[in-house]
Amino acid sequence: MIDEVIIHLVVHGRVQGVGYRAFVEREARSRDLRGWVRNCGDGTVEALLMGDAPVVEDMIAACRRGPSGARVDAIHRSAGHASALKECMAGQAFSVLPTI
């Protein structure tokens, strides 16, 4: 049996204006993950990932690489909460949310 996990990420570096959110959305959907991604006013990107633990770990590795124009300096991860999934757009398993 595989355990589902929810992980909250804050990604630091050159991750805005380089297609990073679209990259995360595409990668997450290809892995059938649930959650969301959004830009933050401080220049970071925030994401919530929910799925089977090994799949989420693989997704985090993809987030460390990012798209070709990005530079990921650090990823801070913490336990996420199911209540944060309510921020997803209606009818979408994975959403790109507005900037906060």
Coordinates of C-alpha atoms in Angstrom, one line a residue:
M1 CA 0.0 0.0 0.0
I2 CA 1.3 3.4 -0.9
D3 CA 0.8 6.3 1.4
E4 CA -0.6 9.6 0.2
V5 CA 1.2 12.7 1.3
I6 CA 0.6 16.5 1.2
I7 CA 3.7 18.7 0.8
H8 CA 3.8 22.4 0.8
L9 CA 6.8 24.0 -1.1
V10 CA 8.2 27.5 -1.3
V11 CA 10.6 27.8 -4.2
H12 CA 13.3 30.5 -4.2
G13 CA 15.4 31.7 -7.1
R14 CA 14.6 33.0 -10.6
V15 CA 11.2 31.3 -10.7
Q16 CA 8.8 34.1 -11.9
G17 CA 8.5 35.2 -15.4
V18 CA 10.2 32.0 -16.8
G19 CA 7.3 29.7 -17.2
Y20 CA 7.8 28.0 -13.8
R21 CA 4.1 27.8 -12.8
A22 CA 3.2 26.3 -16.2
F23 CA 6.0 23.8 -15.8
V24 CA 4.8 22.8 -12.4
E25 CA 1.2 22.5 -13.6
R26 CA 2.2 20.3 -16.6
E27 CA 4.5 18.1 -14.5
A28 CA 1.9 17.7 -11.7
R29 CA -0.9 16.8 -14.1
S30 CA 1.3 14.3 -15.9
R31 CA 1.8 12.6 -12.5
D32 CA -1.9 12.8 -11.6
L33 CA -1.1 14.9 -8.5
R34 CA -3.6 17.2 -6.9
G35 CA -2.9 20.6 -5.6
W36 CA -2.0 24.1 -6.8
V37 CA 0.9 26.5 -7.7
R38 CA 1.1 30.3 -7.5
N39 CA 3.5 33.2 -7.6
C40 CA 4.0 35.1 -4.3
G41 CA 4.7 38.8 -4.0
D42 CA 8.2 38.2 -2.6
G43 CA 9.4 36.6 -5.8
T44 CA 9.0 33.0 -4.7
V45 CA 6.6 30.3 -6.1
E46 CA 4.4 28.4 -3.7
A47 CA 3.0 24.9 -4.4
L48 CA 0.9 22.3 -2.7
L49 CA 1.3 18.7 -3.9
M50 CA -0.8 15.8 -2.9
G51 CA -0.4 12.2 -4.1
D52 CA 1.5 9.0 -3.5
A53 CA 4.7 9.6 -1.6
P54 CA 7.2 8.4 -4.3
V55 CA 5.3 10.4 -7.0
V56 CA 5.4 13.5 -4.9
E57 CA 9.2 13.1 -4.3
D58 CA 9.7 12.7 -8.0
M59 CA 7.7 15.9 -8.5
I60 CA 9.9 17.7 -6.0
A61 CA 13.0 16.6 -7.9
A62 CA 11.4 18.0 -11.1
C63 CA 10.7 21.3 -9.2
R64 CA 14.4 21.5 -8.3
R65 CA 15.3 21.3 -12.0
G66 CA 12.5 23.6 -13.2
P67 CA 12.1 24.8 -16.8
S68 CA 15.1 25.9 -18.9
G69 CA 14.9 29.6 -18.0
A70 CA 14.5 29.1 -14.3
R71 CA 17.2 29.0 -11.6
V72 CA 16.1 27.3 -8.4
D73 CA 18.3 28.4 -5.4
A74 CA 16.3 26.6 -2.7
I75 CA 13.1 24.7 -1.9
H76 CA 11.6 24.9 1.5
R77 CA 9.3 22.0 2.2
S78 CA 6.9 21.4 5.0
A79 CA 3.9 19.2 5.7
G80 CA 0.8 20.5 3.8
H81 CA -2.8 20.3 5.0
A82 CA -5.8 18.9 3.2
S83 CA -7.7 22.1 4.0
A84 CA -5.4 24.0 1.6
L85 CA -6.8 21.9 -1.3
K86 CA -10.0 24.0 -1.1
E87 CA -8.0 26.7 -2.9
C88 CA -8.0 24.7 -6.2
M89 CA -10.3 25.9 -8.9
A90 CA -13.6 24.1 -9.1
G91 CA -13.4 21.0 -11.1
Q92 CA -9.6 21.0 -11.4
A93 CA -7.4 18.5 -9.7
F94 CA -4.4 20.8 -10.1
S95 CA -4.7 24.6 -10.4
V96 CA -2.6 27.7 -11.2
L97 CA -3.8 30.2 -8.7
P98 CA -3.6 34.0 -8.8
T99 CA -0.5 35.7 -7.2
I100 CA -0.7 36.5 -3.5

